[in-house]
Amino acid sequence: MEAKRELLDLLLSDARESTEDIARQLGTDAATVEALVDELESEGAIRGYQAVVDWDEVDESHVRAEVELNVELDRETKYRDIATRIAKFPEVSSLRLVSGSFDFAVDVEGESMHDVSRFVSEQIAPIPEVTQTVTHFVMTTYKERGVYFGDGDDDDRLAISP
């Protein structure tokens, strides 16, 4: 189990590393790494591999919003039922059941604020169990999935002048 966790940590850090590099870091051979990856994929622990994109550096319009949803359940409806319905929309990039003052945290993406607003008001809000939505548009992303979007200047030393 520990080897799987170490492998997952390495993949989370950089999933583009070669099998040979990962094997070297784990102190094993490439065939073992490939077998562990296959096993993790078949178990459903690894669901995919994605790039972390800094949309401010891309010449295309892209808007992201974090939407809070409150829902009211009845005897026949469970959180999973609502989640299954919401997750089917391609505009929804992530969906989580959370604790606190709202029930679901939904990340919604679109080409414009208008597109995202329209999606929330026309597709999410009308769902019978949804009682309230609060939309927070992301203005600037500083860190995403562990990757810091700094200015690229890695020299953190203080300047000393005479």
PDB file of N, CA and C in Angstrom, residues 35-127:
ATOM      1  N   ALA A  35       2.649  -1.934 -13.520  1.00  0.00           N
ATOM      2  CA  ALA A  35       1.648  -2.817 -12.893  1.00  0.00           C
ATOM      3  C   ALA A  35       0.863  -2.064 -11.822  1.00  0.00           C
ATOM      4  N   LEU A  36       1.553  -1.250 -11.032  1.00  0.00           N
ATOM      5  CA  LEU A  36       0.864  -0.462  -9.997  1.00  0.00           C
ATOM      6  C   LEU A  36      -0.088   0.554 -10.619  1.00  0.00           C
ATOM      7  N   VAL A  37       0.341   1.218 -11.683  1.00  0.00           N
ATOM      8  CA  VAL A  37      -0.527   2.189 -12.366  1.00  0.00           C
ATOM      9  C   VAL A  37      -1.750   1.480 -12.932  1.00  0.00           C
ATOM     10  N   ASP A  38      -1.542   0.349 -13.587  1.00  0.00           N
ATOM     11  CA  ASP A  38      -2.670  -0.420 -14.135  1.00  0.00           C
ATOM     12  C   ASP A  38      -3.648  -0.808 -13.031  1.00  0.00           C
ATOM     13  N   GLU A  39      -3.104  -1.231 -11.902  1.00  0.00           N
ATOM     14  CA  GLU A  39      -3.943  -1.633 -10.777  1.00  0.00           C
ATOM     15  C   GLU A  39      -4.732  -0.443 -10.228  1.00  0.00           C
ATOM     16  N   LEU A  40      -4.062   0.696 -10.058  1.00  0.00           N
ATOM     17  CA  LEU A  40      -4.738   1.894  -9.554  1.00  0.00           C
ATOM     18  C   LEU A  40      -5.814   2.385 -10.514  1.00  0.00           C
ATOM     19  N   GLU A  41      -5.544   2.270 -11.818  1.00  0.00           N
ATOM     20  CA  GLU A  41      -6.551   2.654 -12.810  1.00  0.00           C
ATOM     21  C   GLU A  41      -7.742   1.699 -12.774  1.00  0.00           C
ATOM     22  N   SER A  42      -7.499   0.402 -12.687  1.00  0.00           N
ATOM     23  CA  SER A  42      -8.607  -0.570 -12.680  1.00  0.00           C
ATOM     24  C   SER A  42      -9.429  -0.484 -11.401  1.00  0.00           C
ATOM     25  N   GLU A  43      -8.799  -0.087 -10.286  1.00  0.00           N
ATOM     26  CA  GLU A  43      -9.516   0.095  -9.022  1.00  0.00           C
ATOM     27  C   GLU A  43     -10.331   1.388  -9.007  1.00  0.00           C
ATOM     28  N   GLY A  44     -10.063   2.272  -9.974  1.00  0.00           N
ATOM     29  CA  GLY A  44     -10.760   3.556 -10.008  1.00  0.00           C
ATOM     30  C   GLY A  44     -10.094   4.629  -9.169  1.00  0.00           C
ATOM     31  N   ALA A  45      -8.920   4.347  -8.618  1.00  0.00           N
ATOM     32  CA  ALA A  45      -8.211   5.361  -7.822  1.00  0.00           C
ATOM     33  C   ALA A  45      -7.657   6.456  -8.726  1.00  0.00           C
ATOM     34  N   ILE A  46      -7.135   6.076  -9.884  1.00  0.00           N
ATOM     35  CA  ILE A  46      -6.690   7.054 -10.894  1.00  0.00           C
ATOM     36  C   ILE A  46      -7.795   7.151 -11.923  1.00  0.00           C
ATOM     37  N   ARG A  47      -8.364   8.339 -12.039  1.00  0.00           N
ATOM     38  CA  ARG A  47      -9.508   8.549 -12.936  1.00  0.00           C
ATOM     39  C   ARG A  47      -9.124   9.261 -14.224  1.00  0.00           C
ATOM     40  N   GLY A  48      -7.913   9.795 -14.312  1.00  0.00           N
ATOM     41  CA  GLY A  48      -7.495  10.494 -15.517  1.00  0.00           C
ATOM     42  C   GLY A  48      -6.234  11.291 -15.261  1.00  0.00           C
ATOM     43  N   TYR A  49      -5.726  11.873 -16.324  1.00  0.00           N
ATOM     44  CA  TYR A  49      -4.521  12.689 -16.264  1.00  0.00           C
ATOM     45  C   TYR A  49      -4.836  14.005 -16.981  1.00  0.00           C
ATOM     46  N   GLN A  50      -4.614  15.128 -16.291  1.00  0.00           N
ATOM     47  CA  GLN A  50      -4.988  16.410 -16.876  1.00  0.00           C
ATOM     48  C   GLN A  50      -3.884  17.435 -16.678  1.00  0.00           C
ATOM     49  N   ALA A  51      -3.838  18.379 -17.597  1.00  0.00           N
ATOM     50  CA  ALA A  51      -2.904  19.492 -17.495  1.00  0.00           C
ATOM     51  C   ALA A  51      -3.483  20.553 -16.560  1.00  0.00           C
ATOM     52  N   VAL A  52      -2.616  21.271 -15.883  1.00  0.00           N
ATOM     53  CA  VAL A  52      -3.021  22.435 -15.087  1.00  0.00           C
ATOM     54  C   VAL A  52      -2.771  23.649 -15.977  1.00  0.00           C
ATOM     55  N   VAL A  53      -3.838  24.354 -16.365  1.00  0.00           N
ATOM     56  CA  VAL A  53      -3.751  25.441 -17.333  1.00  0.00           C
ATOM     57  C   VAL A  53      -3.890  26.787 -16.634  1.00  0.00           C
ATOM     58  N   ASP A  54      -2.980  27.692 -16.925  1.00  0.00           N
ATOM     59  CA  ASP A  54      -3.094  29.081 -16.488  1.00  0.00           C
ATOM     60  C   ASP A  54      -3.807  29.827 -17.611  1.00  0.00           C
ATOM     61  N   TRP A  55      -5.112  29.987 -17.477  1.00  0.00           N
ATOM     62  CA  TRP A  55      -5.926  30.569 -18.547  1.00  0.00           C
ATOM     63  C   TRP A  55      -5.577  32.023 -18.831  1.00  0.00           C
ATOM     64  N   ASP A  56      -4.926  32.693 -17.893  1.00  0.00           N
ATOM     65  CA  ASP A  56      -4.498  34.067 -18.152  1.00  0.00           C
ATOM     66  C   ASP A  56      -3.398  34.121 -19.205  1.00  0.00           C
ATOM     67  N   GLU A  57      -2.743  33.001 -19.454  1.00  0.00           N
ATOM     68  CA  GLU A  57      -1.657  32.941 -20.435  1.00  0.00           C
ATOM     69  C   GLU A  57      -2.117  32.410 -21.790  1.00  0.00           C
ATOM     70  N   VAL A  58      -3.414  32.149 -21.922  1.00  0.00           N
ATOM     71  CA  VAL A  58      -3.978  31.616 -23.159  1.00  0.00           C
ATOM     72  C   VAL A  58      -4.806  32.712 -23.814  1.00  0.00           C
ATOM     73  N   ASP A  59      -4.697  32.810 -25.144  1.00  0.00           N
ATOM     74  CA  ASP A  59      -5.411  33.866 -25.876  1.00  0.00           C
ATOM     75  C   ASP A  59      -6.850  33.488 -26.200  1.00  0.00           C
ATOM     76  N   GLU A  60      -7.540  32.900 -25.239  1.00  0.00           N
ATOM     77  CA  GLU A  60      -8.948  32.571 -25.421  1.00  0.00           C
ATOM     78  C   GLU A  60      -9.703  32.984 -24.174  1.00  0.00           C
ATOM     79  N   SER A  61     -10.937  33.387 -24.377  1.00  0.00           N
ATOM     80  CA  SER A  61     -11.774  33.789 -23.253  1.00  0.00           C
ATOM     81  C   SER A  61     -12.148  32.558 -22.431  1.00  0.00           C
ATOM     82  N   HIS A  62     -11.960  32.674 -21.119  1.00  0.00           N
ATOM     83  CA  HIS A  62     -12.284  31.559 -20.233  1.00  0.00           C
ATOM     84  C   HIS A  62     -12.654  32.126 -18.871  1.00  0.00           C
ATOM     85  N   VAL A  63     -13.802  31.723 -18.364  1.00  0.00           N
ATOM     86  CA  VAL A  63     -14.287  32.206 -17.072  1.00  0.00           C
ATOM     87  C   VAL A  63     -14.608  31.011 -16.196  1.00  0.00           C
ATOM     88  N   ARG A  64     -14.275  31.157 -14.924  1.00  0.00           N
ATOM     89  CA  ARG A  64     -14.562  30.108 -13.956  1.00  0.00           C
ATOM     90  C   ARG A  64     -15.292  30.716 -12.775  1.00  0.00           C
ATOM     91  N   ALA A  65     -16.254  29.982 -12.257  1.00  0.00           N
ATOM     92  CA  ALA A  65     -16.990  30.431 -11.076  1.00  0.00           C
ATOM     93  C   ALA A  65     -17.117  29.271 -10.102  1.00  0.00           C
ATOM     94  N   GLU A  66     -17.108  29.622  -8.842  1.00  0.00           N
ATOM     95  CA  GLU A  66     -17.377  28.653  -7.791  1.00  0.00           C
ATOM     96  C   GLU A  66     -18.793  28.937  -7.303  1.00  0.00           C
ATOM     97  N   VAL A  67     -19.644  27.947  -7.405  1.00  0.00           N
ATOM     98  CA  VAL A  67     -21.062  28.116  -7.104  1.00  0.00           C
ATOM     99  C   VAL A  67     -21.416  27.301  -5.866  1.00  0.00           C
ATOM    100  N   GLU A  68     -22.032  27.967  -4.907  1.00  0.00           N
ATOM    101  CA  GLU A  68     -22.537  27.292  -3.706  1.00  0.00           C
ATOM    102  C   GLU A  68     -23.988  26.915  -3.964  1.00  0.00           C
ATOM    103  N   LEU A  69     -24.338  25.687  -3.646  1.00  0.00           N
ATOM    104  CA  LEU A  69     -25.721  25.235  -3.817  1.00  0.00           C
ATOM    105  C   LEU A  69     -26.276  24.744  -2.495  1.00  0.00           C
ATOM    106  N   ASN A  70     -27.475  25.179  -2.176  1.00  0.00           N
ATOM    107  CA  ASN A  70     -28.240  24.597  -1.082  1.00  0.00           C
ATOM    108  C   ASN A  70     -29.353  23.780  -1.711  1.00  0.00           C
ATOM    109  N   VAL A  71     -29.601  22.619  -1.142  1.00  0.00           N
ATOM    110  CA  VAL A  71     -30.644  21.746  -1.668  1.00  0.00           C
ATOM    111  C   VAL A  71     -31.533  21.285  -0.537  1.00  0.00           C
ATOM    112  N   GLU A  72     -32.728  20.856  -0.914  1.00  0.00           N
ATOM    113  CA  GLU A  72     -33.662  20.277   0.053  1.00  0.00           C
ATOM    114  C   GLU A  72     -33.996  18.875  -0.425  1.00  0.00           C
ATOM    115  N   LEU A  73     -33.743  17.905   0.430  1.00  0.00           N
ATOM    116  CA  LEU A  73     -33.985  16.514   0.071  1.00  0.00           C
ATOM    117  C   LEU A  73     -35.380  16.087   0.504  1.00  0.00           C
ATOM    118  N   ASP A  74     -35.945  15.128  -0.226  1.00  0.00           N
ATOM    119  CA  ASP A  74     -37.193  14.508   0.208  1.00  0.00           C
ATOM    120  C   ASP A  74     -36.907  13.021   0.447  1.00  0.00           C
ATOM    121  N   ARG A  75     -37.931  12.252   0.716  1.00  0.00           N
ATOM    122  CA  ARG A  75     -37.727  10.837   1.062  1.00  0.00           C
ATOM    123  C   ARG A  75     -37.097  10.038  -0.077  1.00  0.00           C
ATOM    124  N   GLU A  76     -37.408  10.381  -1.307  1.00  0.00           N
ATOM    125  CA  GLU A  76     -36.922   9.613  -2.450  1.00  0.00           C
ATOM    126  C   GLU A  76     -35.618  10.133  -3.022  1.00  0.00           C
ATOM    127  N   THR A  77     -35.245  11.356  -2.708  1.00  0.00           N
ATOM    128  CA  THR A  77     -34.074  11.981  -3.321  1.00  0.00           C
ATOM    129  C   THR A  77     -32.901  12.008  -2.350  1.00  0.00           C
ATOM    130  N   LYS A  78     -31.751  11.576  -2.849  1.00  0.00           N
ATOM    131  CA  LYS A  78     -30.530  11.579  -2.059  1.00  0.00           C
ATOM    132  C   LYS A  78     -29.544  12.566  -2.679  1.00  0.00           C
ATOM    133  N   TYR A  79     -28.518  12.937  -1.910  1.00  0.00           N
ATOM    134  CA  TYR A  79     -27.484  13.828  -2.440  1.00  0.00           C
ATOM    135  C   TYR A  79     -26.888  13.277  -3.734  1.00  0.00           C
ATOM    136  N   ARG A  80     -26.682  11.966  -3.766  1.00  0.00           N
ATOM    137  CA  ARG A  80     -26.085  11.346  -4.956  1.00  0.00           C
ATOM    138  C   ARG A  80     -26.978  11.546  -6.185  1.00  0.00           C
ATOM    139  N   ASP A  81     -28.282  11.528  -6.019  1.00  0.00           N
ATOM    140  CA  ASP A  81     -29.202  11.730  -7.142  1.00  0.00           C
ATOM    141  C   ASP A  81     -29.021  13.130  -7.733  1.00  0.00           C
ATOM    142  N   ILE A  82     -28.939  14.117  -6.856  1.00  0.00           N
ATOM    143  CA  ILE A  82     -28.758  15.496  -7.313  1.00  0.00           C
ATOM    144  C   ILE A  82     -27.383  15.649  -7.963  1.00  0.00           C
ATOM    145  N   ALA A  83     -26.366  15.069  -7.327  1.00  0.00           N
ATOM    146  CA  ALA A  83     -24.999  15.160  -7.860  1.00  0.00           C
ATOM    147  C   ALA A  83     -24.909  14.520  -9.244  1.00  0.00           C
ATOM    148  N   THR A  84     -25.543  13.382  -9.423  1.00  0.00           N
ATOM    149  CA  THR A  84     -25.515  12.699 -10.719  1.00  0.00           C
ATOM    150  C   THR A  84     -26.119  13.586 -11.798  1.00  0.00           C
ATOM    151  N   ARG A  85     -27.196  14.264 -11.468  1.00  0.00           N
ATOM    152  CA  ARG A  85     -27.851  15.137 -12.450  1.00  0.00           C
ATOM    153  C   ARG A  85     -26.967  16.331 -12.807  1.00  0.00           C
ATOM    154  N   ILE A  86     -26.356  16.959 -11.804  1.00  0.00           N
ATOM    155  CA  ILE A  86     -25.537  18.149 -12.032  1.00  0.00           C
ATOM    156  C   ILE A  86     -24.229  17.790 -12.735  1.00  0.00           C
ATOM    157  N   ALA A  87     -23.633  16.669 -12.374  1.00  0.00           N
ATOM    158  CA  ALA A  87     -22.334  16.274 -12.925  1.00  0.00           C
ATOM    159  C   ALA A  87     -22.384  16.014 -14.429  1.00  0.00           C
ATOM    160  N   LYS A  88     -23.545  15.754 -14.966  1.00  0.00           N
ATOM    161  CA  LYS A  88     -23.664  15.461 -16.398  1.00  0.00           C
ATOM    162  C   LYS A  88     -23.439  16.672 -17.290  1.00  0.00           C
ATOM    163  N   PHE A  89     -23.536  17.875 -16.742  1.00  0.00           N
ATOM    164  CA  PHE A  89     -23.356  19.080 -17.552  1.00  0.00           C
ATOM    165  C   PHE A  89     -21.873  19.285 -17.867  1.00  0.00           C
ATOM    166  N   PRO A  90     -21.525  19.524 -19.132  1.00  0.00           N
ATOM    167  CA  PRO A  90     -20.112  19.735 -19.471  1.00  0.00           C
ATOM    168  C   PRO A  90     -19.535  21.012 -18.864  1.00  0.00           C
ATOM    169  N   GLU A  91     -20.363  21.965 -18.518  1.00  0.00           N
ATOM    170  CA  GLU A  91     -19.888  23.212 -17.904  1.00  0.00           C
ATOM    171  C   GLU A  91     -19.379  23.000 -16.480  1.00  0.00           C
ATOM    172  N   VAL A  92     -19.783  21.894 -15.852  1.00  0.00           N
ATOM    173  CA  VAL A  92     -19.392  21.594 -14.468  1.00  0.00           C
ATOM    174  C   VAL A  92     -18.048  20.874 -14.492  1.00  0.00           C
ATOM    175  N   SER A  93     -17.007  21.548 -13.960  1.00  0.00           N
ATOM    176  CA  SER A  93     -15.679  20.932 -13.955  1.00  0.00           C
ATOM    177  C   SER A  93     -15.407  20.170 -12.668  1.00  0.00           C
ATOM    178  N   SER A  94     -16.064  20.530 -11.570  1.00  0.00           N
ATOM    179  CA  SER A  94     -15.971  19.745 -10.351  1.00  0.00           C
ATOM    180  C   SER A  94     -17.226  19.948  -9.518  1.00  0.00           C
ATOM    181  N   LEU A  95     -17.527  18.956  -8.717  1.00  0.00           N
ATOM    182  CA  LEU A  95     -18.737  18.972  -7.900  1.00  0.00           C
ATOM    183  C   LEU A  95     -18.439  18.211  -6.620  1.00  0.00           C
ATOM    184  N   ARG A  96     -18.664  18.880  -5.490  1.00  0.00           N
ATOM    185  CA  ARG A  96     -18.360  18.260  -4.200  1.00  0.00           C
ATOM    186  C   ARG A  96     -19.501  18.495  -3.216  1.00  0.00           C
ATOM    187  N   LEU A  97     -19.815  17.470  -2.438  1.00  0.00           N
ATOM    188  CA  LEU A  97     -20.699  17.620  -1.282  1.00  0.00           C
ATOM    189  C   LEU A  97     -19.812  18.103  -0.152  1.00  0.00           C
ATOM    190  N   VAL A  98     -20.187  19.196   0.499  1.00  0.00           N
ATOM    191  CA  VAL A  98     -19.331  19.808   1.516  1.00  0.00           C
ATOM    192  C   VAL A  98     -20.096  20.007   2.823  1.00  0.00           C
ATOM    193  N   SER A  99     -19.343  20.237   3.877  1.00  0.00           N
ATOM    194  CA  SER A  99     -19.959  20.594   5.152  1.00  0.00           C
ATOM    195  C   SER A  99     -19.999  22.108   5.250  1.00  0.00           C
ATOM    196  N   GLY A 100     -20.812  22.629   6.136  1.00  0.00           N
ATOM    197  CA  GLY A 100     -20.864  24.073   6.328  1.00  0.00           C
ATOM    198  C   GLY A 100     -22.215  24.658   5.981  1.00  0.00           C
ATOM    199  N   SER A 101     -22.196  25.896   5.526  1.00  0.00           N
ATOM    200  CA  SER A 101     -23.432  26.639   5.321  1.00  0.00           C
ATOM    201  C   SER A 101     -24.120  26.355   3.985  1.00  0.00           C
ATOM    202  N   PHE A 102     -23.518  25.547   3.129  1.00  0.00           N
ATOM    203  CA  PHE A 102     -24.165  25.134   1.885  1.00  0.00           C
ATOM    204  C   PHE A 102     -23.839  23.662   1.650  1.00  0.00           C
ATOM    205  N   ASP A 103     -24.533  23.051   0.697  1.00  0.00           N
ATOM    206  CA  ASP A 103     -24.443  21.600   0.504  1.00  0.00           C
ATOM    207  C   ASP A 103     -23.432  21.170  -0.556  1.00  0.00           C
ATOM    208  N   PHE A 104     -23.473  21.828  -1.714  1.00  0.00           N
ATOM    209  CA  PHE A 104     -22.589  21.461  -2.813  1.00  0.00           C
ATOM    210  C   PHE A 104     -21.704  22.644  -3.194  1.00  0.00           C
ATOM    211  N   ALA A 105     -20.451  22.329  -3.527  1.00  0.00           N
ATOM    212  CA  ALA A 105     -19.538  23.303  -4.132  1.00  0.00           C
ATOM    213  C   ALA A 105     -19.352  22.860  -5.577  1.00  0.00           C
ATOM    214  N   VAL A 106     -19.690  23.750  -6.512  1.00  0.00           N
ATOM    215  CA  VAL A 106     -19.656  23.418  -7.929  1.00  0.00           C
ATOM    216  C   VAL A 106     -18.718  24.387  -8.635  1.00  0.00           C
ATOM    217  N   ASP A 107     -17.750  23.876  -9.383  1.00  0.00           N
ATOM    218  CA  ASP A 107     -16.921  24.715 -10.244  1.00  0.00           C
ATOM    219  C   ASP A 107     -17.526  24.671 -11.634  1.00  0.00           C
ATOM    220  N   VAL A 108     -17.828  25.864 -12.156  1.00  0.00           N
ATOM    221  CA  VAL A 108     -18.454  25.983 -13.470  1.00  0.00           C
ATOM    222  C   VAL A 108     -17.520  26.785 -14.361  1.00  0.00           C
ATOM    223  N   GLU A 109     -17.363  26.341 -15.612  1.00  0.00           N
ATOM    224  CA  GLU A 109     -16.492  27.035 -16.553  1.00  0.00           C
ATOM    225  C   GLU A 109     -17.251  27.360 -17.822  1.00  0.00           C
ATOM    226  N   GLY A 110     -16.888  28.497 -18.425  1.00  0.00           N
ATOM    227  CA  GLY A 110     -17.506  28.929 -19.662  1.00  0.00           C
ATOM    228  C   GLY A 110     -16.641  29.948 -20.366  1.00  0.00           C
ATOM    229  N   GLU A 111     -17.138  30.466 -21.486  1.00  0.00           N
ATOM    230  CA  GLU A 111     -16.366  31.435 -22.264  1.00  0.00           C
ATOM    231  C   GLU A 111     -16.545  32.858 -21.761  1.00  0.00           C
ATOM    232  N   SER A 112     -17.627  33.124 -21.018  1.00  0.00           N
ATOM    233  CA  SER A 112     -17.864  34.478 -20.527  1.00  0.00           C
ATOM    234  C   SER A 112     -18.658  34.420 -19.220  1.00  0.00           C
ATOM    235  N   MET A 113     -18.669  35.540 -18.513  1.00  0.00           N
ATOM    236  CA  MET A 113     -19.462  35.623 -17.292  1.00  0.00           C
ATOM    237  C   MET A 113     -20.938  35.432 -17.626  1.00  0.00           C
ATOM    238  N   HIS A 114     -21.344  35.958 -18.760  1.00  0.00           N
ATOM    239  CA  HIS A 114     -22.736  35.821 -19.197  1.00  0.00           C
ATOM    240  C   HIS A 114     -23.087  34.338 -19.407  1.00  0.00           C
ATOM    241  N   ASP A 115     -22.189  33.585 -20.049  1.00  0.00           N
ATOM    242  CA  ASP A 115     -22.436  32.160 -20.282  1.00  0.00           C
ATOM    243  C   ASP A 115     -22.585  31.404 -18.962  1.00  0.00           C
ATOM    244  N   VAL A 116     -21.690  31.685 -18.016  1.00  0.00           N
ATOM    245  CA  VAL A 116     -21.734  31.005 -16.725  1.00  0.00           C
ATOM    246  C   VAL A 116     -23.002  31.389 -15.973  1.00  0.00           C
ATOM    247  N   SER A 117     -23.327  32.678 -15.964  1.00  0.00           N
ATOM    248  CA  SER A 117     -24.547  33.148 -15.281  1.00  0.00           C
ATOM    249  C   SER A 117     -25.791  32.502 -15.877  1.00  0.00           C
ATOM    250  N   ARG A 118     -25.840  32.452 -17.186  1.00  0.00           N
ATOM    251  CA  ARG A 118     -26.991  31.854 -17.855  1.00  0.00           C
ATOM    252  C   ARG A 118     -27.084  30.361 -17.534  1.00  0.00           C
ATOM    253  N   PHE A 119     -25.951  29.675 -17.530  1.00  0.00           N
ATOM    254  CA  PHE A 119     -25.958  28.254 -17.196  1.00  0.00           C
ATOM    255  C   PHE A 119     -26.510  28.028 -15.790  1.00  0.00           C
ATOM    256  N   VAL A 120     -26.021  28.799 -14.828  1.00  0.00           N
ATOM    257  CA  VAL A 120     -26.477  28.623 -13.446  1.00  0.00           C
ATOM    258  C   VAL A 120     -27.970  28.932 -13.338  1.00  0.00           C
ATOM    259  N   SER A 121     -28.411  30.016 -13.955  1.00  0.00           N
ATOM    260  CA  SER A 121     -29.823  30.413 -13.812  1.00  0.00           C
ATOM    261  C   SER A 121     -30.781  29.540 -14.617  1.00  0.00           C
ATOM    262  N   GLU A 122     -30.319  29.001 -15.747  1.00  0.00           N
ATOM    263  CA  GLU A 122     -31.223  28.224 -16.598  1.00  0.00           C
ATOM    264  C   GLU A 122     -31.118  26.709 -16.419  1.00  0.00           C
ATOM    265  N   GLN A 123     -29.988  26.223 -15.910  1.00  0.00           N
ATOM    266  CA  GLN A 123     -29.806  24.780 -15.795  1.00  0.00           C
ATOM    267  C   GLN A 123     -29.725  24.285 -14.349  1.00  0.00           C
ATOM    268  N   ILE A 124     -29.064  25.040 -13.490  1.00  0.00           N
ATOM    269  CA  ILE A 124     -28.863  24.590 -12.108  1.00  0.00           C
ATOM    270  C   ILE A 124     -30.008  25.056 -11.195  1.00  0.00           C
ATOM    271  N   ALA A 125     -30.279  26.348 -11.199  1.00  0.00           N
ATOM    272  CA  ALA A 125     -31.293  26.900 -10.290  1.00  0.00           C
ATOM    273  C   ALA A 125     -32.675  26.264 -10.457  1.00  0.00           C
ATOM    274  N   PRO A 126     -33.116  25.921 -11.676  1.00  0.00           N
ATOM    275  CA  PRO A 126     -34.443  25.314 -11.822  1.00  0.00           C
ATOM    276  C   PRO A 126     -34.571  23.871 -11.328  1.00  0.00           C
ATOM    277  N   ILE A 127     -33.467  23.224 -10.977  1.00  0.00           N
ATOM    278  CA  ILE A 127     -33.562  21.856 -10.459  1.00  0.00           C
ATOM    279  C   ILE A 127     -34.427  21.909  -9.205  1.00  0.00           C
TER     280      ILE A 127
END
